[in-house]
Amino acid sequence: MSGEALQTLDQQYIANTYARFDVVFVRGKGCFLFDDKGKRYIDMGSGIAVSGLGYGDKAWAKAVCDQAKTLSHACNLYYTQPQTQLARVLCERTGMKKVFFANSGAEANECLIKAARKYAANRHGEDKKPVILTLTGSFHGRTLATLAATGQESFHHDFGPFPEGFVHIPPNDIPALEAALWREDVCALLLETIQGEGGVAPLTAEYLQAARSLTEERDILLLLDEVQTGNGRTGMLYSYQHFEILPDAFSTAKGLAGGLPMGACLLGEKLEDTLTPGSHGSTFGGNPVCAAGALAVLERLTRELLLEVRAKGEYIRRELETAPGVLGVTGQGLMLGIEIHKDAREVVKMLLTRGVVALTAKNRLRLLPPLTIPWKELKQAVNQIKEVVAP
Ligand SMILES: Cc1ncc(COP(=O)(O)O)c(C=O)c1O
């Protein structure tokens, strides 16, 4: 079927929730994507921070295919090898104690929310401390609870009523945080260390450290949403590891299984026994094929690779910070926001014609290349970006 015919069919049968670009991707190899006409693109988006190892990684593909042939699904009434092994690796590399597996970022955040509320209910009585503080500009997902947690009005229109118990406070404002933490009804604070959908807007180290110490003092849980920042994206396995803080729990998804749908909610010491049989669940969560993929991803996320992620991020920053048409660069590692004079969506379209796939976040250009992108292609993509954003 031609690309044009496919687009017509897509518009006829797919719910119109995505403003798609005019490209049909059919294949990927390494850091390259190929469209239906055989044109090659350098991927600077990783399918929104998902394909951290690029496309067709041999070890990942073998692990996934072998597992698909061996046992593709068993459901969570039984033990399966890859799920248990994955939980162990995740806990050993993060300081968390237990894992609940889901299938997406929003679902992983639902688990964070439920675990925090149940912890508070067990200690203080049901509904005594249901409130979760989140930040304006945040994004936590598209389910009703995670939308309610999301601190951006634009996502809320037409979907009310929302679950109660979320209060939004301004980011990087320590006095506002201190004031909110005095509320009697608060059980947790939920943060992204870098607001991805919010424009690649980072929290300061000072704010994150204050958030940790203030919540600790008041027996309020610190929850992190590492859906976009996790799995090596910022140059640490999880981004909180840059700041010498340990959250009480965190969520992750996107890059975790290298392109297969998987989310995880990692629970620390305080929360490890909170979820009990029947209190939460997921049919597909921790599915053996996704878990095998995630094990292959984690095996590749070595110290050496993470150092390279940081070096590549610093290179992009150096090159673009002083480039004509660029107002500033935000973010960390290979999660970068480029503030530009031009309209970001128009810039993304121009880059597509030049064979570079990039993303937007608010009116910033957003770069989330595969963590394994070779230097040569990275430099080519950066040069293209420089030319396109120039006045
Ligand atoms: C920080 C953050 N949390 C949650 C989500 C939702 O993840 P999913 O689309 O997998 O439900 C996203 C998606 O962009 C995200 O960036």
JSON list of N, CA, C and O in Angstrom, two decimals, residues 111-166:
[
{"chain": "A", "resi": 111, "resn": "CYS", "atom": "N", "xyz": [-0.05, 3.71, 40.09]},
{"chain": "A", "resi": 111, "resn": "CYS", "atom": "CA", "xyz": [0.41, 2.86, 41.20]},
{"chain": "A", "resi": 111, "resn": "CYS", "atom": "C", "xyz": [1.08, 3.71, 42.29]},
{"chain": "A", "resi": 111, "resn": "CYS", "atom": "O", "xyz": [0.87, 3.48, 43.48]},
{"chain": "A", "resi": 112, "resn": "LEU", "atom": "N", "xyz": [1.88, 4.70, 41.86]},
{"chain": "A", "resi": 112, "resn": "LEU", "atom": "CA", "xyz": [2.50, 5.60, 42.85]},
{"chain": "A", "resi": 112, "resn": "LEU", "atom": "C", "xyz": [1.43, 6.27, 43.71]},
{"chain": "A", "resi": 112, "resn": "LEU", "atom": "O", "xyz": [1.54, 6.35, 44.94]},
{"chain": "A", "resi": 113, "resn": "ILE", "atom": "N", "xyz": [0.39, 6.75, 43.01]},
{"chain": "A", "resi": 113, "resn": "ILE", "atom": "CA", "xyz": [-0.68, 7.49, 43.70]},
{"chain": "A", "resi": 113, "resn": "ILE", "atom": "C", "xyz": [-1.42, 6.56, 44.68]},
{"chain": "A", "resi": 113, "resn": "ILE", "atom": "O", "xyz": [-1.65, 6.90, 45.85]},
{"chain": "A", "resi": 114, "resn": "LYS", "atom": "N", "xyz": [-1.75, 5.36, 44.20]},
{"chain": "A", "resi": 114, "resn": "LYS", "atom": "CA", "xyz": [-2.48, 4.42, 45.07]},
{"chain": "A", "resi": 114, "resn": "LYS", "atom": "C", "xyz": [-1.62, 3.99, 46.26]},
{"chain": "A", "resi": 114, "resn": "LYS", "atom": "O", "xyz": [-2.12, 3.89, 47.39]},
{"chain": "A", "resi": 115, "resn": "ALA", "atom": "N", "xyz": [-0.34, 3.74, 46.01]},
{"chain": "A", "resi": 115, "resn": "ALA", "atom": "CA", "xyz": [0.54, 3.30, 47.11]},
{"chain": "A", "resi": 115, "resn": "ALA", "atom": "C", "xyz": [0.67, 4.40, 48.16]},
{"chain": "A", "resi": 115, "resn": "ALA", "atom": "O", "xyz": [0.61, 4.13, 49.37]},
{"chain": "A", "resi": 116, "resn": "ALA", "atom": "N", "xyz": [0.81, 5.66, 47.70]},
{"chain": "A", "resi": 116, "resn": "ALA", "atom": "CA", "xyz": [0.95, 6.77, 48.66]},
{"chain": "A", "resi": 116, "resn": "ALA", "atom": "C", "xyz": [-0.31, 6.94, 49.49]},
{"chain": "A", "resi": 116, "resn": "ALA", "atom": "O", "xyz": [-0.27, 7.11, 50.72]},
{"chain": "A", "resi": 117, "resn": "ARG", "atom": "N", "xyz": [-1.48, 6.86, 48.83]},
{"chain": "A", "resi": 117, "resn": "ARG", "atom": "CA", "xyz": [-2.75, 7.04, 49.55]},
{"chain": "A", "resi": 117, "resn": "ARG", "atom": "C", "xyz": [-2.95, 5.89, 50.55]},
{"chain": "A", "resi": 117, "resn": "ARG", "atom": "O", "xyz": [-3.42, 6.11, 51.67]},
{"chain": "A", "resi": 118, "resn": "LYS", "atom": "N", "xyz": [-2.58, 4.68, 50.15]},
{"chain": "A", "resi": 118, "resn": "LYS", "atom": "CA", "xyz": [-2.79, 3.52, 51.03]},
{"chain": "A", "resi": 118, "resn": "LYS", "atom": "C", "xyz": [-1.84, 3.59, 52.23]},
{"chain": "A", "resi": 118, "resn": "LYS", "atom": "O", "xyz": [-2.22, 3.27, 53.36]},
{"chain": "A", "resi": 119, "resn": "TYR", "atom": "N", "xyz": [-0.62, 4.02, 51.97]},
{"chain": "A", "resi": 119, "resn": "TYR", "atom": "CA", "xyz": [0.35, 4.19, 53.07]},
{"chain": "A", "resi": 119, "resn": "TYR", "atom": "C", "xyz": [-0.21, 5.17, 54.11]},
{"chain": "A", "resi": 119, "resn": "TYR", "atom": "O", "xyz": [-0.20, 4.90, 55.32]},
{"chain": "A", "resi": 120, "resn": "ALA", "atom": "N", "xyz": [-0.73, 6.29, 53.60]},
{"chain": "A", "resi": 120, "resn": "ALA", "atom": "CA", "xyz": [-1.29, 7.30, 54.51]},
{"chain": "A", "resi": 120, "resn": "ALA", "atom": "C", "xyz": [-2.54, 6.77, 55.21]},
{"chain": "A", "resi": 120, "resn": "ALA", "atom": "O", "xyz": [-2.73, 7.00, 56.42]},
{"chain": "A", "resi": 121, "resn": "ALA", "atom": "N", "xyz": [-3.37, 6.04, 54.49]},
{"chain": "A", "resi": 121, "resn": "ALA", "atom": "CA", "xyz": [-4.60, 5.49, 55.09]},
{"chain": "A", "resi": 121, "resn": "ALA", "atom": "C", "xyz": [-4.25, 4.50, 56.20]},
{"chain": "A", "resi": 121, "resn": "ALA", "atom": "O", "xyz": [-4.86, 4.51, 57.27]},
{"chain": "A", "resi": 122, "resn": "ASN", "atom": "N", "xyz": [-3.23, 3.66, 55.96]},
{"chain": "A", "resi": 122, "resn": "ASN", "atom": "CA", "xyz": [-2.82, 2.68, 56.97]},
{"chain": "A", "resi": 122, "resn": "ASN", "atom": "C", "xyz": [-2.34, 3.37, 58.23]},
{"chain": "A", "resi": 122, "resn": "ASN", "atom": "O", "xyz": [-2.58, 2.91, 59.34]},
{"chain": "A", "resi": 123, "resn": "ARG", "atom": "N", "xyz": [-1.66, 4.51, 58.08]},
{"chain": "A", "resi": 123, "resn": "ARG", "atom": "CA", "xyz": [-1.06, 5.18, 59.25]},
{"chain": "A", "resi": 123, "resn": "ARG", "atom": "C", "xyz": [-2.01, 6.14, 59.94]},
{"chain": "A", "resi": 123, "resn": "ARG", "atom": "O", "xyz": [-1.97, 6.29, 61.16]},
{"chain": "A", "resi": 124, "resn": "HIS", "atom": "N", "xyz": [-2.85, 6.84, 59.13]},
{"chain": "A", "resi": 124, "resn": "HIS", "atom": "CA", "xyz": [-3.61, 7.95, 59.70]},
{"chain": "A", "resi": 124, "resn": "HIS", "atom": "C", "xyz": [-5.12, 7.76, 59.60]},
{"chain": "A", "resi": 124, "resn": "HIS", "atom": "O", "xyz": [-5.88, 8.58, 60.10]},
{"chain": "A", "resi": 125, "resn": "GLY", "atom": "N", "xyz": [-5.56, 6.72, 58.92]},
{"chain": "A", "resi": 125, "resn": "GLY", "atom": "CA", "xyz": [-7.00, 6.52, 58.73]},
{"chain": "A", "resi": 125, "resn": "GLY", "atom": "C", "xyz": [-7.40, 6.91, 57.31]},
{"chain": "A", "resi": 125, "resn": "GLY", "atom": "O", "xyz": [-6.82, 7.83, 56.73]},
{"chain": "A", "resi": 126, "resn": "GLU", "atom": "N", "xyz": [-8.42, 6.20, 56.80]},
{"chain": "A", "resi": 126, "resn": "GLU", "atom": "CA", "xyz": [-8.82, 6.42, 55.42]},
{"chain": "A", "resi": 126, "resn": "GLU", "atom": "C", "xyz": [-9.29, 7.86, 55.20]},
{"chain": "A", "resi": 126, "resn": "GLU", "atom": "O", "xyz": [-9.99, 8.44, 56.03]},
{"chain": "A", "resi": 127, "resn": "ASP", "atom": "N", "xyz": [-8.84, 8.45, 54.09]},
{"chain": "A", "resi": 127, "resn": "ASP", "atom": "CA", "xyz": [-9.24, 9.81, 53.66]},
{"chain": "A", "resi": 127, "resn": "ASP", "atom": "C", "xyz": [-8.73, 10.94, 54.56]},
{"chain": "A", "resi": 127, "resn": "ASP", "atom": "O", "xyz": [-9.15, 12.08, 54.43]},
{"chain": "A", "resi": 128, "resn": "LYS", "atom": "N", "xyz": [-7.86, 10.62, 55.52]},
{"chain": "A", "resi": 128, "resn": "LYS", "atom": "CA", "xyz": [-7.35, 11.69, 56.40]},
{"chain": "A", "resi": 128, "resn": "LYS", "atom": "C", "xyz": [-6.27, 12.51, 55.68]},
{"chain": "A", "resi": 128, "resn": "LYS", "atom": "O", "xyz": [-6.17, 13.71, 55.86]},
{"chain": "A", "resi": 129, "resn": "LYS", "atom": "N", "xyz": [-5.42, 11.84, 54.89]},
{"chain": "A", "resi": 129, "resn": "LYS", "atom": "CA", "xyz": [-4.34, 12.55, 54.19]},
{"chain": "A", "resi": 129, "resn": "LYS", "atom": "C", "xyz": [-4.27, 12.07, 52.74]},
{"chain": "A", "resi": 129, "resn": "LYS", "atom": "O", "xyz": [-3.33, 11.41, 52.34]},
{"chain": "A", "resi": 130, "resn": "PRO", "atom": "N", "xyz": [-5.25, 12.45, 51.95]},
{"chain": "A", "resi": 130, "resn": "PRO", "atom": "CA", "xyz": [-5.26, 11.97, 50.57]},
{"chain": "A", "resi": 130, "resn": "PRO", "atom": "C", "xyz": [-4.50, 12.86, 49.59]},
{"chain": "A", "resi": 130, "resn": "PRO", "atom": "O", "xyz": [-4.29, 12.48, 48.44]},
{"chain": "A", "resi": 131, "resn": "VAL", "atom": "N", "xyz": [-4.10, 14.05, 50.00]},
{"chain": "A", "resi": 131, "resn": "VAL", "atom": "CA", "xyz": [-3.63, 15.04, 49.01]},
{"chain": "A", "resi": 131, "resn": "VAL", "atom": "C", "xyz": [-2.21, 14.78, 48.55]},
{"chain": "A", "resi": 131, "resn": "VAL", "atom": "O", "xyz": [-1.30, 14.50, 49.35]},
{"chain": "A", "resi": 132, "resn": "ILE", "atom": "N", "xyz": [-2.03, 14.84, 47.23]},
{"chain": "A", "resi": 132, "resn": "ILE", "atom": "CA", "xyz": [-0.71, 14.72, 46.63]},
{"chain": "A", "resi": 132, "resn": "ILE", "atom": "C", "xyz": [-0.38, 16.05, 45.98]},
{"chain": "A", "resi": 132, "resn": "ILE", "atom": "O", "xyz": [-1.16, 16.57, 45.16]},
{"chain": "A", "resi": 133, "resn": "LEU", "atom": "N", "xyz": [0.75, 16.64, 46.38]},
{"chain": "A", "resi": 133, "resn": "LEU", "atom": "CA", "xyz": [1.19, 17.90, 45.79]},
{"chain": "A", "resi": 133, "resn": "LEU", "atom": "C", "xyz": [1.92, 17.59, 44.49]},
{"chain": "A", "resi": 133, "resn": "LEU", "atom": "O", "xyz": [2.77, 16.69, 44.45]},
{"chain": "A", "resi": 134, "resn": "THR", "atom": "N", "xyz": [1.61, 18.32, 43.44]},
{"chain": "A", "resi": 134, "resn": "THR", "atom": "CA", "xyz": [2.36, 18.21, 42.19]},
{"chain": "A", "resi": 134, "resn": "THR", "atom": "C", "xyz": [2.64, 19.62, 41.70]},
{"chain": "A", "resi": 134, "resn": "THR", "atom": "O", "xyz": [2.16, 20.60, 42.28]},
{"chain": "A", "resi": 135, "resn": "LEU", "atom": "N", "xyz": [3.42, 19.73, 40.64]},
{"chain": "A", "resi": 135, "resn": "LEU", "atom": "CA", "xyz": [3.88, 21.05, 40.21]},
{"chain": "A", "resi": 135, "resn": "LEU", "atom": "C", "xyz": [3.11, 21.58, 39.00]},
{"chain": "A", "resi": 135, "resn": "LEU", "atom": "O", "xyz": [2.72, 20.81, 38.12]},
{"chain": "A", "resi": 136, "resn": "THR", "atom": "N", "xyz": [2.95, 22.88, 38.95]},
{"chain": "A", "resi": 136, "resn": "THR", "atom": "CA", "xyz": [2.42, 23.48, 37.72]},
{"chain": "A", "resi": 136, "resn": "THR", "atom": "C", "xyz": [3.45, 23.24, 36.61]},
{"chain": "A", "resi": 136, "resn": "THR", "atom": "O", "xyz": [4.65, 23.25, 36.85]},
{"chain": "A", "resi": 137, "resn": "GLY", "atom": "N", "xyz": [2.94, 22.96, 35.43]},
{"chain": "A", "resi": 137, "resn": "GLY", "atom": "CA", "xyz": [3.84, 22.64, 34.30]},
{"chain": "A", "resi": 137, "resn": "GLY", "atom": "C", "xyz": [4.16, 21.17, 34.20]},
{"chain": "A", "resi": 137, "resn": "GLY", "atom": "O", "xyz": [4.78, 20.74, 33.24]},
{"chain": "A", "resi": 138, "resn": "SER", "atom": "N", "xyz": [3.70, 20.38, 35.18]},
{"chain": "A", "resi": 138, "resn": "SER", "atom": "CA", "xyz": [4.04, 18.95, 35.17]},
{"chain": "A", "resi": 138, "resn": "SER", "atom": "C", "xyz": [3.18, 18.18, 34.17]},
{"chain": "A", "resi": 138, "resn": "SER", "atom": "O", "xyz": [2.13, 18.66, 33.72]},
{"chain": "A", "resi": 139, "resn": "PHE", "atom": "N", "xyz": [3.64, 16.97, 33.85]},
{"chain": "A", "resi": 139, "resn": "PHE", "atom": "CA", "xyz": [2.82, 16.05, 33.04]},
{"chain": "A", "resi": 139, "resn": "PHE", "atom": "C", "xyz": [2.99, 14.65, 33.61]},
{"chain": "A", "resi": 139, "resn": "PHE", "atom": "O", "xyz": [4.11, 14.16, 33.74]},
{"chain": "A", "resi": 140, "resn": "HIS", "atom": "N", "xyz": [1.88, 14.01, 33.97]},
{"chain": "A", "resi": 140, "resn": "HIS", "atom": "CA", "xyz": [1.97, 12.68, 34.59]},
{"chain": "A", "resi": 140, "resn": "HIS", "atom": "C", "xyz": [1.15, 11.62, 33.88]},
{"chain": "A", "resi": 140, "resn": "HIS", "atom": "O", "xyz": [1.12, 10.48, 34.34]},
{"chain": "A", "resi": 141, "resn": "GLY", "atom": "N", "xyz": [0.47, 11.96, 32.78]},
{"chain": "A", "resi": 141, "resn": "GLY", "atom": "CA", "xyz": [-0.24, 10.93, 32.02]},
{"chain": "A", "resi": 141, "resn": "GLY", "atom": "C", "xyz": [-1.65, 11.34, 31.65]},
{"chain": "A", "resi": 141, "resn": "GLY", "atom": "O", "xyz": [-2.10, 12.44, 31.96]},
{"chain": "A", "resi": 142, "resn": "ARG", "atom": "N", "xyz": [-2.36, 10.42, 30.99]},
{"chain": "A", "resi": 142, "resn": "ARG", "atom": "CA", "xyz": [-3.66, 10.73, 30.39]},
{"chain": "A", "resi": 142, "resn": "ARG", "atom": "C", "xyz": [-4.83, 10.03, 31.04]},
{"chain": "A", "resi": 142, "resn": "ARG", "atom": "O", "xyz": [-5.96, 10.15, 30.57]},
{"chain": "A", "resi": 143, "resn": "THR", "atom": "N", "xyz": [-4.60, 9.20, 32.06]},
{"chain": "A", "resi": 143, "resn": "THR", "atom": "CA", "xyz": [-5.74, 8.64, 32.78]},
{"chain": "A", "resi": 143, "resn": "THR", "atom": "C", "xyz": [-6.34, 9.77, 33.63]},
{"chain": "A", "resi": 143, "resn": "THR", "atom": "O", "xyz": [-5.70, 10.82, 33.80]},
{"chain": "A", "resi": 144, "resn": "LEU", "atom": "N", "xyz": [-7.52, 9.56, 34.17]},
{"chain": "A", "resi": 144, "resn": "LEU", "atom": "CA", "xyz": [-8.14, 10.69, 34.87]},
{"chain": "A", "resi": 144, "resn": "LEU", "atom": "C", "xyz": [-7.35, 11.12, 36.10]},
{"chain": "A", "resi": 144, "resn": "LEU", "atom": "O", "xyz": [-7.18, 12.31, 36.35]},
{"chain": "A", "resi": 145, "resn": "ALA", "atom": "N", "xyz": [-6.82, 10.16, 36.87]},
{"chain": "A", "resi": 145, "resn": "ALA", "atom": "CA", "xyz": [-6.05, 10.55, 38.07]},
{"chain": "A", "resi": 145, "resn": "ALA", "atom": "C", "xyz": [-4.74, 11.22, 37.68]},
{"chain": "A", "resi": 145, "resn": "ALA", "atom": "O", "xyz": [-4.35, 12.23, 38.29]},
{"chain": "A", "resi": 146, "resn": "THR", "atom": "N", "xyz": [-4.07, 10.68, 36.66]},
{"chain": "A", "resi": 146, "resn": "THR", "atom": "CA", "xyz": [-2.78, 11.28, 36.31]},
{"chain": "A", "resi": 146, "resn": "THR", "atom": "C", "xyz": [-2.97, 12.62, 35.60]},
{"chain": "A", "resi": 146, "resn": "THR", "atom": "O", "xyz": [-2.12, 13.50, 35.69]},
{"chain": "A", "resi": 147, "resn": "LEU", "atom": "N", "xyz": [-4.13, 12.78, 34.93]},
{"chain": "A", "resi": 147, "resn": "LEU", "atom": "CA", "xyz": [-4.45, 14.10, 34.37]},
{"chain": "A", "resi": 147, "resn": "LEU", "atom": "C", "xyz": [-4.71, 15.09, 35.50]},
{"chain": "A", "resi": 147, "resn": "LEU", "atom": "O", "xyz": [-4.29, 16.25, 35.43]},
{"chain": "A", "resi": 148, "resn": "ALA", "atom": "N", "xyz": [-5.42, 14.62, 36.53]},
{"chain": "A", "resi": 148, "resn": "ALA", "atom": "CA", "xyz": [-5.67, 15.50, 37.68]},
{"chain": "A", "resi": 148, "resn": "ALA", "atom": "C", "xyz": [-4.35, 15.90, 38.33]},
{"chain": "A", "resi": 148, "resn": "ALA", "atom": "O", "xyz": [-4.18, 17.04, 38.79]},
{"chain": "A", "resi": 149, "resn": "ALA", "atom": "N", "xyz": [-3.39, 14.98, 38.34]},
{"chain": "A", "resi": 149, "resn": "ALA", "atom": "CA", "xyz": [-2.07, 15.28, 38.91]},
{"chain": "A", "resi": 149, "resn": "ALA", "atom": "C", "xyz": [-1.30, 16.25, 38.01]},
{"chain": "A", "resi": 149, "resn": "ALA", "atom": "O", "xyz": [-0.48, 17.04, 38.49]},
{"chain": "A", "resi": 150, "resn": "THR", "atom": "N", "xyz": [-1.57, 16.19, 36.72]},
{"chain": "A", "resi": 150, "resn": "THR", "atom": "CA", "xyz": [-0.85, 17.03, 35.74]},
{"chain": "A", "resi": 150, "resn": "THR", "atom": "C", "xyz": [-1.18, 18.51, 35.96]},
{"chain": "A", "resi": 150, "resn": "THR", "atom": "O", "xyz": [-2.35, 18.90, 35.96]},
{"chain": "A", "resi": 151, "resn": "GLY", "atom": "N", "xyz": [-0.15, 19.31, 36.13]},
{"chain": "A", "resi": 151, "resn": "GLY", "atom": "CA", "xyz": [-0.36, 20.73, 36.43]},
{"chain": "A", "resi": 151, "resn": "GLY", "atom": "C", "xyz": [-0.40, 21.61, 35.19]},
{"chain": "A", "resi": 151, "resn": "GLY", "atom": "O", "xyz": [0.27, 22.64, 35.15]},
{"chain": "A", "resi": 152, "resn": "GLN", "atom": "N", "xyz": [-1.16, 21.19, 34.16]},
{"chain": "A", "resi": 152, "resn": "GLN", "atom": "CA", "xyz": [-1.31, 22.02, 32.96]},
{"chain": "A", "resi": 152, "resn": "GLN", "atom": "C", "xyz": [-2.78, 22.01, 32.56]},
{"chain": "A", "resi": 152, "resn": "GLN", "atom": "O", "xyz": [-3.30, 20.97, 32.12]},
{"chain": "A", "resi": 153, "resn": "GLU", "atom": "N", "xyz": [-3.41, 23.17, 32.71]},
{"chain": "A", "resi": 153, "resn": "GLU", "atom": "CA", "xyz": [-4.84, 23.31, 32.41]},
{"chain": "A", "resi": 153, "resn": "GLU", "atom": "C", "xyz": [-5.21, 22.82, 31.02]},
{"chain": "A", "resi": 153, "resn": "GLU", "atom": "O", "xyz": [-6.27, 22.23, 30.81]},
{"chain": "A", "resi": 154, "resn": "SER", "atom": "N", "xyz": [-4.30, 23.02, 30.07]},
{"chain": "A", "resi": 154, "resn": "SER", "atom": "CA", "xyz": [-4.64, 22.72, 28.67]},
{"chain": "A", "resi": 154, "resn": "SER", "atom": "C", "xyz": [-5.01, 21.25, 28.46]},
{"chain": "A", "resi": 154, "resn": "SER", "atom": "O", "xyz": [-5.75, 20.93, 27.54]},
{"chain": "A", "resi": 155, "resn": "PHE", "atom": "N", "xyz": [-4.54, 20.37, 29.32]},
{"chain": "A", "resi": 155, "resn": "PHE", "atom": "CA", "xyz": [-4.87, 18.94, 29.17]},
{"chain": "A", "resi": 155, "resn": "PHE", "atom": "C", "xyz": [-6.21, 18.58, 29.82]},
{"chain": "A", "resi": 155, "resn": "PHE", "atom": "O", "xyz": [-6.68, 17.46, 29.68]},
{"chain": "A", "resi": 156, "resn": "HIS", "atom": "N", "xyz": [-6.76, 19.51, 30.61]},
{"chain": "A", "resi": 156, "resn": "HIS", "atom": "CA", "xyz": [-7.93, 19.17, 31.44]},
{"chain": "A", "resi": 156, "resn": "HIS", "atom": "C", "xyz": [-9.27, 19.41, 30.76]},
{"chain": "A", "resi": 156, "resn": "HIS", "atom": "O", "xyz": [-10.26, 18.79, 31.14]},
{"chain": "A", "resi": 157, "resn": "HIS", "atom": "N", "xyz": [-9.28, 20.33, 29.75]},
{"chain": "A", "resi": 157, "resn": "HIS", "atom": "CA", "xyz": [-10.56, 20.75, 29.18]},
{"chain": "A", "resi": 157, "resn": "HIS", "atom": "C", "xyz": [-11.42, 19.58, 28.72]},
{"chain": "A", "resi": 157, "resn": "HIS", "atom": "O", "xyz": [-10.93, 18.66, 28.07]},
{"chain": "A", "resi": 158, "resn": "ASP", "atom": "N", "xyz": [-12.68, 19.62, 29.08]},
{"chain": "A", "resi": 158, "resn": "ASP", "atom": "CA", "xyz": [-13.72, 18.69, 28.61]},
{"chain": "A", "resi": 158, "resn": "ASP", "atom": "C", "xyz": [-13.69, 17.31, 29.26]},
{"chain": "A", "resi": 158, "resn": "ASP", "atom": "O", "xyz": [-14.49, 16.45, 28.88]},
{"chain": "A", "resi": 159, "resn": "PHE", "atom": "N", "xyz": [-12.80, 17.07, 30.22]},
{"chain": "A", "resi": 159, "resn": "PHE", "atom": "CA", "xyz": [-12.71, 15.71, 30.76]},
{"chain": "A", "resi": 159, "resn": "PHE", "atom": "C", "xyz": [-13.14, 15.60, 32.23]},
{"chain": "A", "resi": 159, "resn": "PHE", "atom": "O", "xyz": [-13.01, 14.54, 32.82]},
{"chain": "A", "resi": 160, "resn": "GLY", "atom": "N", "xyz": [-13.63, 16.68, 32.80]},
{"chain": "A", "resi": 160, "resn": "GLY", "atom": "CA", "xyz": [-14.03, 16.62, 34.19]},
{"chain": "A", "resi": 160, "resn": "GLY", "atom": "C", "xyz": [-15.31, 15.82, 34.37]},
{"chain": "A", "resi": 160, "resn": "GLY", "atom": "O", "xyz": [-15.97, 15.49, 33.39]},
{"chain": "A", "resi": 161, "resn": "PRO", "atom": "N", "xyz": [-15.71, 15.44, 35.59]},
{"chain": "A", "resi": 161, "resn": "PRO", "atom": "CA", "xyz": [-15.00, 15.76, 36.82]},
{"chain": "A", "resi": 161, "resn": "PRO", "atom": "C", "xyz": [-13.79, 14.85, 37.03]},
{"chain": "A", "resi": 161, "resn": "PRO", "atom": "O", "xyz": [-13.80, 13.69, 36.61]},
{"chain": "A", "resi": 162, "resn": "PHE", "atom": "N", "xyz": [-12.79, 15.40, 37.69]},
{"chain": "A", "resi": 162, "resn": "PHE", "atom": "CA", "xyz": [-11.56, 14.66, 37.97]},
{"chain": "A", "resi": 162, "resn": "PHE", "atom": "C", "xyz": [-11.55, 14.12, 39.40]},
{"chain": "A", "resi": 162, "resn": "PHE", "atom": "O", "xyz": [-12.21, 14.68, 40.27]},
{"chain": "A", "resi": 163, "resn": "PRO", "atom": "N", "xyz": [-10.78, 13.07, 39.66]},
{"chain": "A", "resi": 163, "resn": "PRO", "atom": "CA", "xyz": [-10.59, 12.64, 41.05]},
{"chain": "A", "resi": 163, "resn": "PRO", "atom": "C", "xyz": [-10.01, 13.80, 41.87]},
{"chain": "A", "resi": 163, "resn": "PRO", "atom": "O", "xyz": [-9.19, 14.56, 41.35]},
{"chain": "A", "resi": 164, "resn": "GLU", "atom": "N", "xyz": [-10.44, 13.89, 43.11]},
{"chain": "A", "resi": 164, "resn": "GLU", "atom": "CA", "xyz": [-9.95, 14.98, 43.97]},
{"chain": "A", "resi": 164, "resn": "GLU", "atom": "C", "xyz": [-8.61, 14.62, 44.58]},
{"chain": "A", "resi": 164, "resn": "GLU", "atom": "O", "xyz": [-8.15, 13.49, 44.46]},
{"chain": "A", "resi": 165, "resn": "GLY", "atom": "N", "xyz": [-8.02, 15.59, 45.26]},
{"chain": "A", "resi": 165, "resn": "GLY", "atom": "CA", "xyz": [-6.85, 15.27, 46.08]},
{"chain": "A", "resi": 165, "resn": "GLY", "atom": "C", "xyz": [-5.52, 15.58, 45.42]},
{"chain": "A", "resi": 165, "resn": "GLY", "atom": "O", "xyz": [-4.50, 15.00, 45.79]},
{"chain": "A", "resi": 166, "resn": "PHE", "atom": "N", "xyz": [-5.52, 16.50, 44.45]},
{"chain": "A", "resi": 166, "resn": "PHE", "atom": "CA", "xyz": [-4.25, 16.96, 43.88]},
{"chain": "A", "resi": 166, "resn": "PHE", "atom": "C", "xyz": [-4.18, 18.47, 44.02]},
{"chain": "A", "resi": 166, "resn": "PHE", "atom": "O", "xyz": [-5.14, 19.17, 43.70]}
]
